[in-house]
XYZ file of C-alpha atoms in Angstrom:
147
model
C 0.039 -0.024 -0.013
C 1.472 3.328 -1.052
C 1.615 6.375 1.460
C -1.455 7.840 -0.216
C -3.471 4.557 -0.208
C -2.612 4.069 3.548
C -3.627 7.586 4.185
C -7.045 6.980 2.345
C -7.384 3.670 4.101
C -7.051 5.515 7.557
C -9.519 8.306 6.467
C -11.911 5.590 5.331
C -11.725 3.613 8.403
C -12.029 6.777 10.713
C -15.034 7.824 8.687
C -16.671 4.418 9.431
C -15.982 4.906 13.182
C -17.133 8.485 13.324
C -20.325 8.145 11.300
C -21.751 4.603 11.227
C -24.117 4.100 14.143
C -24.172 0.920 15.950
C -27.341 -0.809 17.139
C -27.584 1.690 20.001
C -27.494 4.741 17.593
C -23.964 5.797 18.492
C -20.780 5.371 16.730
C -18.782 2.098 17.155
C -15.945 1.824 19.533
C -12.593 0.043 18.698
C -13.578 -2.555 21.316
C -16.875 -3.235 19.718
C -15.393 -3.490 16.228
C -12.628 -5.850 17.447
C -15.355 -7.959 19.072
C -17.662 -7.836 16.052
C -14.637 -8.973 13.827
C -13.780 -11.662 16.265
C -17.366 -12.880 16.157
C -16.966 -13.206 12.284
C -13.803 -15.205 12.564
C -11.240 -12.265 12.330
C -8.578 -11.422 14.924
C -8.063 -7.578 15.034
C -6.702 -6.048 18.254
C -8.073 -2.898 19.573
C -4.601 -1.167 19.631
C -3.976 -2.260 15.999
C -7.324 -0.755 15.044
C -6.380 2.576 16.704
C -3.019 2.356 14.762
C -4.925 1.732 11.533
C -7.423 4.524 12.300
C -4.661 7.113 12.866
C -2.377 6.081 9.929
C 0.394 4.873 12.226
C -0.065 1.302 10.944
C -0.051 1.553 7.186
C -0.241 -1.918 5.660
C -3.166 -3.940 6.787
C -3.368 -7.469 5.363
C -6.211 -8.315 3.028
C -7.555 -10.462 5.861
C -7.623 -7.475 8.134
C -9.442 -5.321 5.499
C -11.856 -8.127 5.159
C -12.488 -8.426 8.807
C -13.039 -4.686 9.084
C -15.553 -4.755 6.289
C -17.430 -7.600 7.994
C -17.334 -6.059 11.464
C -18.726 -2.669 10.085
C -21.063 -4.722 7.705
C -19.790 -2.753 4.635
C -18.663 -3.882 1.276
C -14.873 -4.446 1.406
C -14.439 -2.183 -1.739
C -15.200 0.638 0.575
C -11.650 0.535 1.591
C -10.322 0.146 -1.969
C -12.163 2.479 -4.326
C -13.507 5.974 -4.306
C -16.675 5.061 -6.116
C -17.528 2.421 -3.417
C -16.378 4.715 -0.670
C -18.967 7.254 -1.902
C -21.680 4.505 -2.037
C -20.849 3.510 1.569
C -21.090 7.161 2.773
C -24.540 7.337 1.218
C -25.494 4.079 2.973
C -24.036 5.537 6.302
C -26.322 8.607 5.900
C -29.310 6.184 5.404
C -28.349 4.276 8.611
C -27.998 7.487 10.545
C -31.310 8.681 9.284
C -32.976 5.298 10.233
C -31.208 5.311 13.655
C -32.923 8.718 14.621
C -35.633 8.171 17.223
C -37.674 11.035 15.678
C -37.759 9.225 12.386
C -38.917 6.060 14.043
C -41.661 7.892 15.925
C -42.914 9.454 12.730
C -42.704 6.176 10.777
C -44.735 4.350 13.635
C -47.406 6.916 13.308
C -47.572 6.367 9.668
C -48.230 2.552 10.144
C -51.753 1.586 9.293
C -52.556 4.745 7.312
C -53.958 4.350 3.856
C -51.218 4.231 0.957
C -52.846 7.386 -0.442
C -52.314 9.198 2.765
C -48.602 8.081 2.970
C -47.980 9.163 -0.436
C -49.354 12.677 0.471
C -46.955 12.718 3.576
C -44.002 11.643 1.307
C -44.796 14.443 -1.111
C -45.017 16.884 1.854
C -41.580 15.671 2.962
C -40.091 16.201 -0.533
C -41.410 19.828 -0.537
C -39.828 20.305 2.852
C -36.545 19.063 1.679
C -36.596 21.331 -1.418
C -37.247 24.277 0.695
C -34.034 23.544 2.641
C -32.021 23.882 -0.531
C -30.292 21.950 -3.328
C -28.183 19.824 -0.894
C -31.113 18.572 1.100
C -32.934 17.909 -2.085
C -30.290 15.871 -3.584
C -30.701 13.464 -0.556
C -34.347 13.045 -0.978
C -34.204 9.555 -2.500
C -31.259 7.981 -0.535
C -33.578 5.593 1.158
C -35.656 4.949 -1.920
C -32.493 4.097 -3.844
C -31.431 1.635 -1.319
C -34.691 -0.364 -1.249
């Protein structure tokens, strides 16, 4: 791995730690990721994870990268290519939105309503996103695209 690739790897790993919510809605800790990797048959120590994340360790084996992808439940290509990294960032945004208790509260209230009513609410949400500006409007269909 070249210096640039190692730096990219550290950035991509750090991005997952900072932004991907765990089951409790909070970012994963090194301890949790090490355990999740172990549960999936990969041995990755917490201190080594910290070194990879900071860029101090620069040459993870393919098996380590594979274990990290499994532990975070992302495609291994997230660590390898820009296009897949962007796709993973989009998925992270979806997970963050789905982990939001307010989103769950609203979704529960929609359950049982007629499809026509849900369609009206969906259109209203689109209008509200467009009012927030182009960046918000471009995120309108992240969840739709993933389904």
